[in-house]
Coordinates of C-alpha atoms and ligand atoms in Angstrom, one line a residue:
M771 CA 84.3 9.5 -36.6
S772 CA 81.6 10.0 -39.1
D773 CA 80.9 13.1 -41.0
L774 CA 77.5 13.3 -39.3
V775 CA 79.1 13.3 -35.9
L776 CA 81.8 15.9 -37.0
A777 CA 78.8 18.1 -38.0
T778 CA 77.5 18.3 -34.4
R779 CA 80.8 19.3 -32.8
G780 CA 80.0 22.1 -30.4
A781 CA 76.2 21.7 -30.7
I782 CA 73.8 22.7 -27.9
D783 CA 71.4 19.9 -27.2
C784 CA 68.1 21.2 -26.2
D785 CA 66.5 17.9 -25.1
I786 CA 68.2 15.1 -23.2
H787 CA 66.7 12.9 -20.6
P788 CA 68.5 12.0 -17.5
A789 CA 66.2 9.4 -15.8
L790 CA 65.3 9.4 -12.1
P791 CA 65.8 5.7 -10.9
G792 CA 62.7 6.0 -8.7
T793 CA 60.9 7.9 -6.0
A794 CA 63.4 6.5 -3.4
A795 CA 66.1 8.6 -5.0
L796 CA 64.1 11.7 -4.0
L797 CA 63.9 10.9 -0.3
P798 CA 67.2 12.6 0.6
Y799 CA 65.8 15.7 -1.0
L800 CA 62.4 15.6 0.7
D801 CA 61.7 17.2 4.1
E802 CA 60.9 14.5 6.9
H803 CA 57.2 15.5 6.8
W804 CA 56.9 14.0 3.3
H805 CA 58.7 10.6 4.0
A806 CA 55.6 9.2 5.7
T807 CA 53.3 10.5 3.1
V808 CA 55.4 8.9 0.3
A809 CA 55.6 5.8 2.2
M810 CA 51.8 5.8 2.6
V811 CA 50.5 7.1 -0.7
L812 CA 53.2 6.0 -3.0
G813 CA 54.1 2.7 -1.1
G814 CA 53.1 0.6 -4.1
M815 CA 54.6 3.1 -6.6
A816 CA 58.3 3.1 -6.1
R817 CA 58.4 4.2 -9.6
L818 CA 56.1 7.0 -10.4
E819 CA 56.5 6.8 -14.2
L820 CA 54.6 8.8 -16.7
N821 CA 52.5 6.3 -18.8
S822 CA 53.6 8.4 -21.8
Y823 CA 57.0 6.7 -21.4
P824 CA 56.8 3.1 -20.1
P825 CA 60.4 2.4 -19.2
N826 CA 60.6 -0.8 -21.2
A827 CA 59.1 0.5 -24.4
P828 CA 61.6 0.6 -27.2
L829 CA 60.9 4.3 -27.7
T830 CA 61.9 5.2 -24.3
G831 CA 65.4 3.9 -24.7
R832 CA 67.4 3.1 -27.7
P833 CA 68.8 -0.4 -27.2
D834 CA 72.5 0.6 -27.5
W835 CA 71.9 3.5 -25.0
R836 CA 70.3 1.2 -22.2
P837 CA 72.4 0.0 -19.2
S838 CA 72.7 -3.8 -19.4
S839 CA 71.0 -4.6 -16.1
G840 CA 67.1 -4.9 -15.7
P841 CA 64.4 -6.7 -17.6
V842 CA 65.2 -5.3 -21.1
G843 CA 68.3 -3.4 -19.9
G844 CA 68.1 -1.0 -17.1
K845 CA 66.4 2.3 -17.0
A846 CA 67.6 4.3 -20.1
G847 CA 69.3 7.6 -19.1
S848 CA 69.8 6.7 -15.4
E849 CA 73.7 6.5 -15.6
I850 CA 75.6 9.7 -16.0
A851 CA 78.6 7.9 -17.3
M852 CA 76.6 6.6 -20.4
L853 CA 75.0 9.9 -21.0
Q854 CA 78.4 11.5 -21.0
A855 CA 80.0 8.9 -23.3
Q856 CA 77.0 8.3 -25.7
A857 CA 75.6 11.9 -25.9
L858 CA 77.9 14.5 -24.7
D859 CA 81.2 13.1 -25.8
H860 CA 80.0 11.2 -28.8
F861 CA 78.2 14.1 -30.4
G862 CA 80.7 16.6 -29.3
L863 CA 78.0 18.7 -27.4
S864 CA 79.0 22.0 -25.7
L865 CA 75.9 22.1 -23.6
A866 CA 73.0 20.0 -23.1
I867 CA 69.6 20.8 -21.4
C868 CA 68.2 18.1 -19.1
N869 CA 64.5 17.5 -19.1
C870 CA 63.7 14.9 -16.6
L871 CA 60.4 13.2 -17.2
Y872 CA 58.8 11.6 -14.0
G873 CA 55.3 11.4 -12.5
A874 CA 55.8 14.1 -9.9
P875 CA 53.9 16.9 -11.8
A876 CA 51.0 14.5 -12.3
V877 CA 50.3 13.8 -8.7
Y878 CA 46.9 15.1 -7.7
N879 CA 47.7 16.2 -4.1
P880 CA 49.1 19.8 -4.9
D881 CA 51.4 19.9 -1.8
L882 CA 52.9 16.5 -2.4
G883 CA 53.3 17.2 -6.2
A884 CA 55.0 20.4 -5.3
A885 CA 57.3 18.8 -2.8
L886 CA 58.3 16.1 -5.3
C887 CA 59.0 18.6 -7.9
R888 CA 61.2 20.5 -5.5
A889 CA 63.1 17.4 -4.6
M890 CA 63.4 16.5 -8.4
N891 CA 65.1 20.0 -9.0
D892 CA 67.4 19.6 -6.0
W893 CA 68.3 16.1 -7.1
M894 CA 69.0 17.4 -10.6
A895 CA 71.3 20.0 -9.4
K896 CA 73.3 17.8 -7.1
E897 CA 73.3 14.5 -9.1
W898 CA 73.8 15.8 -12.7
L899 CA 74.5 19.5 -13.0
D900 CA 77.2 19.4 -10.3
R901 CA 78.9 16.4 -12.0
D902 CA 79.4 17.8 -15.6
A903 CA 79.8 21.5 -16.6
R904 CA 78.2 20.9 -19.9
L905 CA 74.7 20.2 -18.3
R906 CA 71.9 22.6 -17.8
A907 CA 68.3 21.7 -16.8
S908 CA 64.7 22.6 -16.9
I909 CA 62.9 23.5 -13.7
V910 CA 60.2 20.8 -13.2
V911 CA 56.9 22.2 -11.7
S912 CA 53.5 20.9 -11.1
P913 CA 50.7 22.9 -12.7
V914 CA 48.1 21.6 -10.3
D915 CA 49.0 24.7 -8.0
P916 CA 50.2 27.4 -10.2
E917 CA 51.3 29.6 -7.2
Q918 CA 53.3 26.9 -5.8
A919 CA 54.8 26.3 -9.2
A920 CA 55.7 30.0 -9.4
A921 CA 57.4 29.9 -6.0
E922 CA 59.4 27.0 -7.1
I923 CA 60.5 28.9 -10.2
A924 CA 61.6 31.9 -8.1
R925 CA 63.6 29.5 -5.8
C926 CA 65.3 27.6 -8.5
A927 CA 66.0 30.8 -10.6
A928 CA 68.9 31.7 -8.3
E929 CA 70.7 28.8 -9.7
K930 CA 71.8 29.9 -13.3
R931 CA 72.2 26.4 -14.5
F932 CA 68.4 26.1 -14.7
V933 CA 67.5 27.6 -18.1
Q934 CA 63.8 26.8 -18.6
V935 CA 60.5 25.8 -16.9
M936 CA 59.1 22.5 -18.1
L937 CA 55.5 21.5 -18.4
L938 CA 53.7 18.5 -20.0
A939 CA 51.8 18.7 -23.4
M940 CA 48.5 17.3 -21.8
G941 CA 47.4 18.4 -18.5
E942 CA 44.1 19.5 -16.8
L943 CA 43.4 22.5 -18.9
P944 CA 44.8 24.2 -22.0
L945 CA 48.0 25.9 -20.8
G946 CA 47.2 29.3 -22.2
R947 CA 44.3 29.6 -19.5
R948 CA 44.8 32.6 -17.0
A949 CA 45.0 30.1 -14.0
Y950 CA 48.4 29.3 -15.2
W951 CA 49.7 32.9 -15.7
P952 CA 51.6 32.9 -12.4
I953 CA 53.8 30.5 -14.0
Y954 CA 54.5 32.6 -17.0
R955 CA 54.9 35.7 -14.9
E956 CA 57.7 34.3 -12.9
A957 CA 59.3 32.6 -15.9
E958 CA 59.4 35.8 -17.9
R959 CA 60.7 37.7 -14.8
H960 CA 63.8 35.4 -14.7
G961 CA 64.4 35.1 -18.5
L962 CA 63.2 31.5 -18.5
P963 CA 61.5 30.0 -21.5
I964 CA 58.5 27.8 -21.0
G965 CA 59.3 24.3 -22.4
I966 CA 56.4 22.0 -23.2
H967 CA 57.5 18.4 -23.4
A968 CA 55.4 15.5 -24.9
G969 CA 53.6 13.6 -22.2
S970 CA 50.4 13.6 -20.4
M971 CA 49.1 13.9 -16.9
F972 CA 46.3 11.6 -18.1
R973 CA 43.5 13.7 -16.8
H974 CA 41.8 13.4 -20.0
A975 CA 42.1 10.9 -23.0
P976 CA 45.4 11.5 -24.8
T977 CA 43.5 12.1 -28.1
Q978 CA 40.7 14.5 -29.0
S979 CA 38.4 11.6 -29.7
G980 CA 38.8 9.4 -26.7
Y981 CA 41.1 6.8 -25.3
P982 CA 43.1 4.8 -28.0
S983 CA 43.9 1.1 -27.7
F984 CA 47.7 1.3 -28.3
L985 CA 50.7 3.3 -27.1
V986 CA 51.7 4.1 -30.7
E987 CA 48.4 6.0 -31.1
D988 CA 49.1 8.0 -27.9
Y989 CA 52.5 9.0 -29.1
A990 CA 51.5 9.8 -32.7
A991 CA 48.7 12.0 -31.5
Q992 CA 51.0 14.1 -29.2
S993 CA 51.4 16.6 -32.1
Q994 CA 47.5 17.5 -31.7
A995 CA 48.2 18.2 -28.1
F996 CA 51.1 20.7 -29.0
A997 CA 48.8 22.4 -31.5
T998 CA 46.1 22.7 -29.0
Q999 CA 48.6 24.3 -26.4
L1000 CA 50.0 26.7 -29.0
I1001 CA 46.5 27.9 -30.2
S1002 CA 45.6 28.3 -26.5
F1003 CA 48.7 30.4 -25.7
I1004 CA 47.9 32.7 -28.7
A1005 CA 44.1 32.9 -28.2
E1006 CA 44.2 33.7 -24.5
G1007 CA 46.7 36.4 -25.0
V1008 CA 49.7 34.9 -23.1
F1009 CA 52.2 36.6 -25.4
V1010 CA 50.4 40.0 -25.1
K1011 CA 50.6 39.7 -21.3
F1012 CA 54.1 38.5 -21.3
P1013 CA 55.7 39.9 -24.4
T1014 CA 59.2 38.6 -23.9
L1015 CA 58.1 35.0 -23.1
K1016 CA 59.4 32.2 -25.3
L1017 CA 57.7 28.8 -25.7
V1018 CA 59.8 25.8 -26.6
L1019 CA 58.1 22.8 -28.0
L1020 CA 60.1 19.7 -26.9
E1021 CA 59.8 16.3 -28.7
S1022 CA 56.8 17.8 -30.7
G1023 CA 57.9 17.0 -34.2
V1024 CA 58.0 19.9 -36.6
S1025 CA 56.0 19.0 -39.8
W1026 CA 52.6 19.6 -38.4
L1027 CA 53.4 23.3 -37.8
P1028 CA 52.9 24.9 -41.2
A1029 CA 49.4 23.3 -41.7
M1030 CA 48.4 24.4 -38.1
M1031 CA 49.6 28.0 -38.8
W1032 CA 47.6 28.2 -42.1
R1033 CA 44.4 26.9 -40.5
F1034 CA 44.7 29.0 -37.4
G1035 CA 45.4 32.1 -39.5
K1036 CA 42.3 31.4 -41.8
D1037 CA 40.0 30.8 -39.0
W1038 CA 41.3 33.9 -37.0
R1039 CA 40.4 36.1 -39.9
G1040 CA 36.9 35.1 -39.6
T1041 CA 36.6 35.2 -35.7
R1042 CA 39.2 37.8 -34.7
T1043 CA 36.7 40.1 -32.9
E1044 CA 36.4 37.5 -30.3
V1045 CA 40.1 37.8 -29.4
P1046 CA 40.8 41.5 -30.1
W1047 CA 44.1 41.2 -28.3
V1048 CA 45.4 38.9 -31.2
K1049 CA 46.4 41.7 -33.5
E1050 CA 48.7 39.9 -35.8
L1051 CA 48.4 36.8 -37.9
P1052 CA 49.0 33.8 -35.5
A1053 CA 51.8 32.7 -37.7
S1054 CA 53.7 35.9 -37.0
I1055 CA 53.3 35.4 -33.3
V1056 CA 54.4 31.7 -33.5
R1057 CA 57.6 32.7 -35.4
E1058 CA 58.4 35.3 -32.9
H1059 CA 57.7 33.4 -29.7
V1060 CA 57.8 29.6 -30.4
R1061 CA 60.7 27.3 -30.9
L1062 CA 60.9 23.5 -31.7
T1063 CA 63.5 20.9 -31.0
I1064 CA 64.4 18.7 -34.0
Q1065 CA 63.9 15.2 -32.6
P1066 CA 61.8 13.4 -33.5
F1067 CA 62.2 15.0 -36.9
D1068 CA 59.1 13.9 -38.8
G1069 CA 59.7 15.7 -42.1
P1070 CA 60.1 14.0 -45.4
P1071 CA 63.3 12.0 -46.3
D1072 CA 63.8 13.7 -49.6
A1073 CA 66.1 16.9 -49.4
A1074 CA 64.0 18.9 -51.8
D1075 CA 60.8 18.1 -50.0
L1076 CA 62.5 18.9 -46.7
Q1077 CA 63.5 22.4 -48.2
R1078 CA 59.8 23.0 -48.8
V1079 CA 58.9 22.3 -45.1
I1080 CA 61.6 24.6 -43.9
E1081 CA 60.3 27.3 -46.3
Q1082 CA 56.9 26.6 -45.1
I1083 CA 57.8 27.1 -41.3
G1084 CA 58.9 30.5 -42.6
S1085 CA 61.7 31.3 -40.2
D1086 CA 65.4 30.3 -39.7
D1087 CA 65.2 31.1 -35.9
M1088 CA 62.8 28.4 -34.8
L1089 CA 64.5 25.0 -34.9
L1090 CA 66.8 23.9 -32.1
F1091 CA 69.2 21.0 -32.1
S1092 CA 68.3 17.9 -29.9
T1093 CA 69.2 14.3 -29.7
D1094 CA 66.4 13.4 -27.4
Y1095 CA 68.8 11.1 -25.7
P1096 CA 68.1 8.2 -24.7
H1097 CA 64.6 8.1 -26.6
W1098 CA 64.8 6.1 -29.8
Q1099 CA 64.3 8.6 -32.5
F1100 CA 67.0 7.7 -34.9
D1101 CA 69.6 5.0 -35.5
G1102 CA 73.5 5.4 -35.5
D1103 CA 74.6 9.0 -35.9
E1104 CA 71.6 10.2 -37.9
V1105 CA 70.6 12.9 -35.6
L1106 CA 70.6 15.6 -38.2
P1107 CA 68.0 15.4 -41.0
R1108 CA 69.8 15.0 -44.3
G1109 CA 69.2 17.9 -46.7
L1110 CA 69.1 20.7 -44.2
P1111 CA 70.2 24.0 -46.0
E1112 CA 73.8 25.0 -45.1
R1113 CA 72.7 28.4 -44.0
L1114 CA 70.6 26.8 -41.2
L1115 CA 73.1 24.4 -39.8
Q1116 CA 74.9 26.8 -37.4
K1117 CA 71.7 28.4 -36.4
I1118 CA 70.0 25.0 -35.5
L1119 CA 73.2 23.7 -33.8
V1120 CA 74.1 26.7 -31.7
D1121 CA 72.8 30.2 -32.5
N1122 CA 69.1 29.6 -32.2
A1123 CA 69.6 28.1 -28.7
L1124 CA 71.7 30.9 -27.5
A1125 CA 69.0 33.4 -28.7
T1126 CA 66.2 31.4 -27.0
Y1127 CA 68.0 30.7 -23.7
P1128 CA 69.7 33.9 -22.3
R1129 CA 70.9 31.9 -19.4
L1130 CA 73.2 29.7 -21.7
T1131 CA 75.2 32.7 -22.5
E1132 CA 75.2 33.9 -18.7
T1133 CA 76.6 30.5 -17.5
A1134 CA 78.8 29.4 -20.4
S1135 CA 82.4 29.3 -19.5
Ligands
ZN968 ZN1 62.4 14.6 -25.3

């Protein structure tokens, strides 16, 4: 066992991806009413995949983490035995939060989207959480109808192994807008952070300047979407209305954050009369309410340079350990960036997650 893997013993993984094999897997969890609709509307879409994560793209599944069947191996993350062996056991994880990425939240029909999300959550509880005591999960909701999303949060909140509500980084509107506040009201009521994961509902171009030609442009531009959502949450006053709400940026990268905080702070000083409810420097609000998972870690490889990025982030409480399994963000066991300050390791691996997700403490055995 390598020193790198020894370092992660007992860690809490805040971003892993069990994969739904296809829409057919949801049928046992859907009311009869929806079976005909799924057959009619989704007849040619047995796999309702998010275009952000083409199943056969190398990024979507590390080669040694893919099942052997299928065109380039089977769907990465679809087999629990592999996830247990390669992520939970291999890295010695104490807990791991499942974020299932599938197209249900992007369906236009608000009732069908809500029904598919309900089915996904029930599928997650039965097929994953019930089969390994180390697993926790995010509640998947469709933001197309925020009131139905809030109702789904309330329904799932009775199950303490659901520890977060997950939304995608790119949707129909900036996520701070008041239309979405029923989601945040319900999340805060149940002590559930909002996790924003990389990915798009493809209502708009995935860059600020139009449609790119290549997948790599879409993926590299995701950090712009995270910055937009963060600015929206603060400018709209979400954290004023919901003062205990936490926001977790999942698979966002981290190195863009200091520059964004500087620019937002500078511009806020000159425009703050427009948003009088923003009474603090935006960077202070970010440090109090926002957390980020560490894979993909897009910081500099040199330890001294890395220390400077950590200092610029300006808080030891913000980074959360993640493998992003089975996404291909690192090779071998290099899941932790080299050169992290010793004082930060325990916080990143365990303590920050426990402080961010109160339900982890409630449900830990
Ligand atoms: Zn992820």
